[in-house]
CSV table of C-alpha atoms in Angstrom, one decimal:
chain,number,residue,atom,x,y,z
G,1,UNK,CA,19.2,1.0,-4.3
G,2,UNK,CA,15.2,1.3,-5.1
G,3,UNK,CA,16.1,4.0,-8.1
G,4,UNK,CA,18.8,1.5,-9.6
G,5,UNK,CA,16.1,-1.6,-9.0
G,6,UNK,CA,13.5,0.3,-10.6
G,7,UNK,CA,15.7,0.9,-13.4
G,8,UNK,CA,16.9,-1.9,-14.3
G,9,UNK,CA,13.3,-3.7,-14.3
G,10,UNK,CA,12.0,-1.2,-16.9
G,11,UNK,CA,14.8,-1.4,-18.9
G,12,UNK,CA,14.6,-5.3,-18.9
G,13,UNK,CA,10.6,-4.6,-19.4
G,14,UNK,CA,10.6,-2.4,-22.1
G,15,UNK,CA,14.1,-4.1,-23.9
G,16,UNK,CA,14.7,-7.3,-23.5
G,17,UNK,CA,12.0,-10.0,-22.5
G,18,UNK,CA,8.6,-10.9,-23.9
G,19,UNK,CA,6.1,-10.3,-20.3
G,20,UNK,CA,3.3,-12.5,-21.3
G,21,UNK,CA,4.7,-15.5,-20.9
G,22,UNK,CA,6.2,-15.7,-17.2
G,23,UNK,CA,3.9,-12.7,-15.9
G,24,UNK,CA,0.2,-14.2,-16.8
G,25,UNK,CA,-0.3,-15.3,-12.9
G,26,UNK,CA,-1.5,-18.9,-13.9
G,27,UNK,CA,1.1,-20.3,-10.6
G,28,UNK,CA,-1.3,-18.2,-8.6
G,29,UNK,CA,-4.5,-18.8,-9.6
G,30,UNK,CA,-3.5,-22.8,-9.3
G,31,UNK,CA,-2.3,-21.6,-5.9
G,32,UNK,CA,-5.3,-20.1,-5.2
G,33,UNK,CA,-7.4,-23.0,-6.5
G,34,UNK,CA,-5.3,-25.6,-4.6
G,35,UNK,CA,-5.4,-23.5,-1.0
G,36,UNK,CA,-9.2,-22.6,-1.3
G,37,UNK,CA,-9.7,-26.6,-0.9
G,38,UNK,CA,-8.0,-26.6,2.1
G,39,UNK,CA,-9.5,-23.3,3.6
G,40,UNK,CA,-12.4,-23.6,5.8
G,41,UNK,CA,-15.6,-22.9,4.0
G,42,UNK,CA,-16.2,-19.0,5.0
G,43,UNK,CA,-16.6,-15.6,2.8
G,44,UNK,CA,-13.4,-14.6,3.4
G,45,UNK,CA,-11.4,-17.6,4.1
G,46,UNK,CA,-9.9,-16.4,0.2
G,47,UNK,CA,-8.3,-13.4,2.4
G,48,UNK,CA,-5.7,-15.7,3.7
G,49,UNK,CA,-4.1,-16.5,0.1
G,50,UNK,CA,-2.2,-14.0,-0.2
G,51,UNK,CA,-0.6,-14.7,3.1
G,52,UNK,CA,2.0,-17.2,2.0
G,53,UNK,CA,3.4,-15.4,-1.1
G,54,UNK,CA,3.5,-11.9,0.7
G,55,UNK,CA,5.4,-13.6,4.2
G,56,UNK,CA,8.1,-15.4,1.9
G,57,UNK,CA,8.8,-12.2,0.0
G,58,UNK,CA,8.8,-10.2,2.9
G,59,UNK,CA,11.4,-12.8,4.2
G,60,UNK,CA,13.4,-12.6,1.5
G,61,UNK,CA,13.5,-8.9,1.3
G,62,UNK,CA,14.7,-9.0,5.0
G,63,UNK,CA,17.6,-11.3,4.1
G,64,UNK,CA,18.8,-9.9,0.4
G,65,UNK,CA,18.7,-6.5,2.3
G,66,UNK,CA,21.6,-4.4,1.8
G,67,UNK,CA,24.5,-4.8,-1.3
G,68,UNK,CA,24.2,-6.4,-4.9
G,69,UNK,CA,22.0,-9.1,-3.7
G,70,UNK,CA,19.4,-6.8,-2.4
G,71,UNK,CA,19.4,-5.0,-6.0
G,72,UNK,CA,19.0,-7.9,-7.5
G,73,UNK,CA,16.2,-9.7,-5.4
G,74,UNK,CA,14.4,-6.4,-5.6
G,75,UNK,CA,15.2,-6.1,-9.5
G,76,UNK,CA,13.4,-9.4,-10.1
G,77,UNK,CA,10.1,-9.3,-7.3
G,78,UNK,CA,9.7,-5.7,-9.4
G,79,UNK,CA,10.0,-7.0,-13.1
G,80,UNK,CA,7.4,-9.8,-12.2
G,81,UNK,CA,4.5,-7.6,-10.7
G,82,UNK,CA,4.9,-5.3,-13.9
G,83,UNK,CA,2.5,-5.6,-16.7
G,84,UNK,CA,1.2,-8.5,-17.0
G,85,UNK,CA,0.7,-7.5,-20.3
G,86,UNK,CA,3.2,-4.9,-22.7
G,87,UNK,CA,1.4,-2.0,-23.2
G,88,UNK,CA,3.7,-0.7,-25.6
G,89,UNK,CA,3.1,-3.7,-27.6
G,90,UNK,CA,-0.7,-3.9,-26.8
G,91,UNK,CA,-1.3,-0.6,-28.0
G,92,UNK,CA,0.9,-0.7,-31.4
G,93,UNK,CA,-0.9,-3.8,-32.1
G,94,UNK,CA,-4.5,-1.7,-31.7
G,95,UNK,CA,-2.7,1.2,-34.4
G,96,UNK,CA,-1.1,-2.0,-36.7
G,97,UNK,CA,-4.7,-3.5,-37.1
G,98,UNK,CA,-6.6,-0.3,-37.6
G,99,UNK,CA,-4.5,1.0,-39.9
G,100,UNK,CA,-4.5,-2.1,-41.8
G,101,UNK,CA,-8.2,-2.3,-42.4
G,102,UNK,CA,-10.0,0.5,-40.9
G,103,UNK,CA,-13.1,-0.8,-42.2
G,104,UNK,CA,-13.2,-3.5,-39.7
G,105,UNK,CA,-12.4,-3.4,-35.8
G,106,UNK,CA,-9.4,-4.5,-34.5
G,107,UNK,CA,-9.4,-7.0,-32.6
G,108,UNK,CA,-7.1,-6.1,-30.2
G,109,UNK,CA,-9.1,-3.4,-29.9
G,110,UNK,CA,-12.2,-5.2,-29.2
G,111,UNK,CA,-10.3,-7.5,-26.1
G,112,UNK,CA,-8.6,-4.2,-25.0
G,113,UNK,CA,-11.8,-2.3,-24.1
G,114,UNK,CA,-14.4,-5.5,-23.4
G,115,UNK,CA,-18.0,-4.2,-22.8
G,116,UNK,CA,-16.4,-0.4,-23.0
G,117,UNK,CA,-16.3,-0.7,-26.8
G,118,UNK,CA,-18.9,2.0,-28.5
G,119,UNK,CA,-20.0,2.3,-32.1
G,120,UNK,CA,-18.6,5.5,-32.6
G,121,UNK,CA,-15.4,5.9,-33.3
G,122,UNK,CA,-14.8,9.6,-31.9
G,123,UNK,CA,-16.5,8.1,-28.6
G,124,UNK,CA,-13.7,4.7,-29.4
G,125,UNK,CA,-10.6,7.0,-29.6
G,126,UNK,CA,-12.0,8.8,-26.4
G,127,UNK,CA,-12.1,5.3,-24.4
G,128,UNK,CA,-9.2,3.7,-25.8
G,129,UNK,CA,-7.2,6.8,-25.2
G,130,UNK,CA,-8.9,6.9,-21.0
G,131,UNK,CA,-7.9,2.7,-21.0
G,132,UNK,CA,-4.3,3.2,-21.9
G,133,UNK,CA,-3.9,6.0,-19.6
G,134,UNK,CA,-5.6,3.8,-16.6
G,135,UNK,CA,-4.1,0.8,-17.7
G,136,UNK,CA,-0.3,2.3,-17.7
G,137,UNK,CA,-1.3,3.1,-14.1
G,138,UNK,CA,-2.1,-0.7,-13.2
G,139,UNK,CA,0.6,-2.1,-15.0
G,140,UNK,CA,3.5,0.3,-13.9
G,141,UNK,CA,3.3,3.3,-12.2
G,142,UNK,CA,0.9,1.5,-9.1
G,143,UNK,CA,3.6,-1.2,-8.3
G,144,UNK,CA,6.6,0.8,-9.0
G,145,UNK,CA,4.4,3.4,-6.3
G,146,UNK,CA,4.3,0.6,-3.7
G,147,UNK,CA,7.7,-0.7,-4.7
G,148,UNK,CA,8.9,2.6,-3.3
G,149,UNK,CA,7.2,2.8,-0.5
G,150,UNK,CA,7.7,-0.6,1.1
G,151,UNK,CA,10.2,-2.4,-1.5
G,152,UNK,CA,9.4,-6.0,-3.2
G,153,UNK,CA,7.0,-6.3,-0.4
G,154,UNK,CA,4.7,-3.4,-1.6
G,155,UNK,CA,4.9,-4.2,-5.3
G,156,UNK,CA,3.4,-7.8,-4.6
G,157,UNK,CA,1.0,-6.8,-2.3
G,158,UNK,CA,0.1,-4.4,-5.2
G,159,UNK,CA,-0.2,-6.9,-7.7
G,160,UNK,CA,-1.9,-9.4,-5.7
G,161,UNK,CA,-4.1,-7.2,-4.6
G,162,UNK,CA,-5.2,-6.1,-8.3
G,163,UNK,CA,-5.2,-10.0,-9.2
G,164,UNK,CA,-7.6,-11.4,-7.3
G,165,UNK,CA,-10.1,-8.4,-8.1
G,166,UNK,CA,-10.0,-8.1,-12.1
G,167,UNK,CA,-10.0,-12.3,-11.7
G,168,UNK,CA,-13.0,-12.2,-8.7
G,169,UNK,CA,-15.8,-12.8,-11.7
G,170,UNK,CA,-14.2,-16.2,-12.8
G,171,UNK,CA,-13.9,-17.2,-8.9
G,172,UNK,CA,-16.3,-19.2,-6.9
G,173,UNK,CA,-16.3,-16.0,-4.4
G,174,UNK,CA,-18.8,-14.5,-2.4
G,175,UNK,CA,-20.0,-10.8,-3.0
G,176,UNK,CA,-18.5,-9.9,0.6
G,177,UNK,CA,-14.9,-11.3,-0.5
G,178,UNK,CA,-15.0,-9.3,-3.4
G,179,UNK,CA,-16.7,-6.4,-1.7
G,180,UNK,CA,-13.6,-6.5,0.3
G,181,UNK,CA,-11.2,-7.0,-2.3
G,182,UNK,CA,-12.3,-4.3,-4.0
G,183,UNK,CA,-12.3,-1.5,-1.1
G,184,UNK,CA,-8.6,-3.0,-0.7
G,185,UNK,CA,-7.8,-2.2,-4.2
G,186,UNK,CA,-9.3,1.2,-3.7
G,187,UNK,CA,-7.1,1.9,-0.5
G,188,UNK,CA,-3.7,0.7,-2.2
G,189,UNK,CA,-5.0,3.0,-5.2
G,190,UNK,CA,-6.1,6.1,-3.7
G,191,UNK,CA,-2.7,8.1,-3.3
G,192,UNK,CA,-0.6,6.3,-6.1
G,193,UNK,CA,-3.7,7.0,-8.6
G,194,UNK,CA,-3.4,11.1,-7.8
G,195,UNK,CA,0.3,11.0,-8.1
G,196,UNK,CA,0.2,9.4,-11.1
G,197,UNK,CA,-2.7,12.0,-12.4
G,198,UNK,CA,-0.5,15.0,-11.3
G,199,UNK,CA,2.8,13.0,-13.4
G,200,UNK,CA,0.0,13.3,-16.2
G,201,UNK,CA,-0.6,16.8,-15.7
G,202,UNK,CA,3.2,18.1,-15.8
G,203,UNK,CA,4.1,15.8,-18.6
G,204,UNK,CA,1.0,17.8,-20.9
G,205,UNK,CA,-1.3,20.8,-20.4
G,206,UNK,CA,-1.0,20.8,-16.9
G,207,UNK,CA,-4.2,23.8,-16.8
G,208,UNK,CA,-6.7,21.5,-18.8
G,209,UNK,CA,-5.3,18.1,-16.6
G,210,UNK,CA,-6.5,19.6,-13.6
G,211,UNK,CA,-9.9,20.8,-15.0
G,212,UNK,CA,-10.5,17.0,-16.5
G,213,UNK,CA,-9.5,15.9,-12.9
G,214,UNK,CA,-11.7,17.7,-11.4
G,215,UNK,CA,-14.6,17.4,-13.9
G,216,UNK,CA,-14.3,13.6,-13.3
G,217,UNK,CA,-14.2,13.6,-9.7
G,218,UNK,CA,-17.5,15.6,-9.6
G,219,UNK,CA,-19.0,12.6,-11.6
G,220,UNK,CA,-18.0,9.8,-10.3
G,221,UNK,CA,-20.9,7.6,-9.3
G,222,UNK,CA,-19.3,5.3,-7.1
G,223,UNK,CA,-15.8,5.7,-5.2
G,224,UNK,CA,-14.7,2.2,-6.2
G,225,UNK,CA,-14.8,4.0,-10.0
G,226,UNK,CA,-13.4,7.4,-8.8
G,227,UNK,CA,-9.5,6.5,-9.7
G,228,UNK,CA,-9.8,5.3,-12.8
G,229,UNK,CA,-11.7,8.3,-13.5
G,230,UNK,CA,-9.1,10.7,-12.3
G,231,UNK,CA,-6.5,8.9,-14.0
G,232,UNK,CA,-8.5,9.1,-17.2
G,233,UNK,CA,-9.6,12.7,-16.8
G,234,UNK,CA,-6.2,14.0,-16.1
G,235,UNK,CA,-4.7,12.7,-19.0
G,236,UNK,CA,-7.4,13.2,-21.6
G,237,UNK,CA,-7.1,16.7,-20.2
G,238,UNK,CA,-3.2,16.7,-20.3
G,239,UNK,CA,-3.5,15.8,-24.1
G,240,UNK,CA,-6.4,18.4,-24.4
G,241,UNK,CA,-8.2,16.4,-26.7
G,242,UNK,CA,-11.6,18.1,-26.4
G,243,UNK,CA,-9.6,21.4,-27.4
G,244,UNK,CA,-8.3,19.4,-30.7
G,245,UNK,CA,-11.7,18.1,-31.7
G,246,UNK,CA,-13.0,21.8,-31.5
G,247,UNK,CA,-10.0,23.2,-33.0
G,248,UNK,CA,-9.9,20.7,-35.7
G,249,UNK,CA,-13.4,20.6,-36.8
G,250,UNK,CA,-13.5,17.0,-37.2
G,251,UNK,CA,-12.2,13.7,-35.0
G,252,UNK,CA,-9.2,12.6,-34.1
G,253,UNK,CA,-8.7,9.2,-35.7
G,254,UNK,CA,-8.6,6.1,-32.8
G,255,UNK,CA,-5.0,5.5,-34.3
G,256,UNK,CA,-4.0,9.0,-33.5
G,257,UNK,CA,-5.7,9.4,-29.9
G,258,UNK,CA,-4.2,5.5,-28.9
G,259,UNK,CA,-0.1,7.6,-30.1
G,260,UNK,CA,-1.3,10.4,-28.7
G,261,UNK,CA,-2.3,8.8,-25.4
G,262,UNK,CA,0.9,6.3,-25.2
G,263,UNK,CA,3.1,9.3,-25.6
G,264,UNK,CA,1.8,10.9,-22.3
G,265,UNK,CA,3.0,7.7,-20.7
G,266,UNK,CA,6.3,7.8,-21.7
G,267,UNK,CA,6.5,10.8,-21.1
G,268,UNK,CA,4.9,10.6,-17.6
G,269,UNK,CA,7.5,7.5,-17.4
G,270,UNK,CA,10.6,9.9,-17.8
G,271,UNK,CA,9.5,12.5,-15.4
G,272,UNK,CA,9.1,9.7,-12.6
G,273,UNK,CA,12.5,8.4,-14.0
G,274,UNK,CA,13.7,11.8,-13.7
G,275,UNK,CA,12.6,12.5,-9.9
G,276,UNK,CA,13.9,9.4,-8.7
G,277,UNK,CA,17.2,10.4,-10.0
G,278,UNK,CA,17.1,13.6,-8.3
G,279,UNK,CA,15.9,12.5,-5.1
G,280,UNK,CA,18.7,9.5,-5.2
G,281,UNK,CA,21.4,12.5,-6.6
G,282,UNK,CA,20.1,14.6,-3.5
G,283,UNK,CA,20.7,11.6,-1.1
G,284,UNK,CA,23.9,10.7,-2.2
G,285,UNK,CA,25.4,14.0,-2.3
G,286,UNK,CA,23.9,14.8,1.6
């Protein structure tokens, strides 16, 4: 059942509907907005948001728990705590813009990377390359992770998680909430994050992966960072990148690192895909 769920939501992701528009979490942060006036007035009265959302799914999941209606109920919690946003379409947009006028920054481009954008465009095609390989991790493999481990329930509590910490800055939070929203996010990411590096590593140079993963543990300055740059290292060195610059003499266009880098995922997608269809194969044959 959770191989056929997880199917179906990334076919109905990738194929058929347009993510930004049901998936931008607006119902939650007026959810948020409208509990946190009725909370009592303490650092981590915020904490008990989530509460609600997670005990009705949970619910749910217990009732729709076996036959079509499980598949289905799973099918649609799963398809909602993707994305938000299509990185497919997010990334082609970055390549559609630069190619268009390379003399100017895209401005995709620009919103994609935030205060991570660089004047150089070697050290751009570098961090662009990193973001899409950390941000395919966020919006996919991380919920469909928790999705397997504890169904609809996991991938919201995934989600939610993530939410309130990339949105803590616009909240009226306390440091100590977020503090604690962030070592959360850390916990829910630690395992997920390596699996997802090690899918990076045998869907490209799987030698060089475990070198960049290990180069960017060694440098992480703070644990709350060290994920991201595991995820990053492991697929820059999957797609050997500083081997090409070397090789080549000259940089690797942003245009052709952002392909290069959205490859890996799809890729990295279709060996998940693949594993899940062995393991359900395996299951249904013993």
């Amino acid at each position: 059942m959770t191989f056929f769920a997880i199917l179906i939501s990334l076919l109905l992701d990738r194929f058929a509907l347009e993510q930004e528009t049901y998936r931008s979490g607006r119902w939650f942060d007026g959810y948020r907005n409208w509990l946190k006036e009725k909370l009592p007035d303490h650092p981590l009265a915020i904490l008990l948001v989530p509460v609600a959302p997670l005990v009705a799914i949970g619910w749910f999941q217990s009732v729709f728990d076996s036959g079509l209606s499980a598949l289905v109920y799973s099918s649609i919690v799963l398809l909602f705590c993707l994305g938000p946003l299509d990185l497919d379409r997010q990334v082609n947009r970055v390549i559609d813009e630069l190619e268009t006028d390379a003399e100017h920054e895209s401005e995709t481009l620009s919103a994609m990377l935030g205060s991570e954008t660089v004047a150089s465009a070697p050290d751009t095609g570098i961090r662009l390359a990193g973001k899409i390989l950390t941000e395919a991790y966020n919006r996919l493999f991380g919920v469909i992770f928790w999705f397997i481990l504890l169904g609809p329930l996991g991938a919201a509590l995934y989600r939610i998680a993530h939410h309130l910490n990339s949105n803590a800055h616009e909240s009226e939070t306390v440091e100590e909430t977020n503090d604690v929203i962030a070592q959360l996010c850390y916990l829910l990411d630690w395992l997920p994050a390596r699996m997802t590096a090690l899918l990076y590593a045998v869907s490209g140079s799987f030698e060089d992966a475990l070198h960049g993963w290990q180069a960017s543990a060694d440098i992480a300055d703070h644990r709350l960072e060290a994920n991201k740059r595991i995820l990053s290292g492991a697929g820059l060195g999957a797609l050997r990148v500083g081997e090409e610059y070397e090789e080549q003499g000259s940089p690797l266009s942003t245009a052709v690192l952002a392909e290069t880098a959205l490859g890996l995922v799809w890729r990295a997608s279709l060996v998940l895909i693949g594993l899940l269809a062995l393991g359900y194969l395996v299951y249904w044959i013993g």
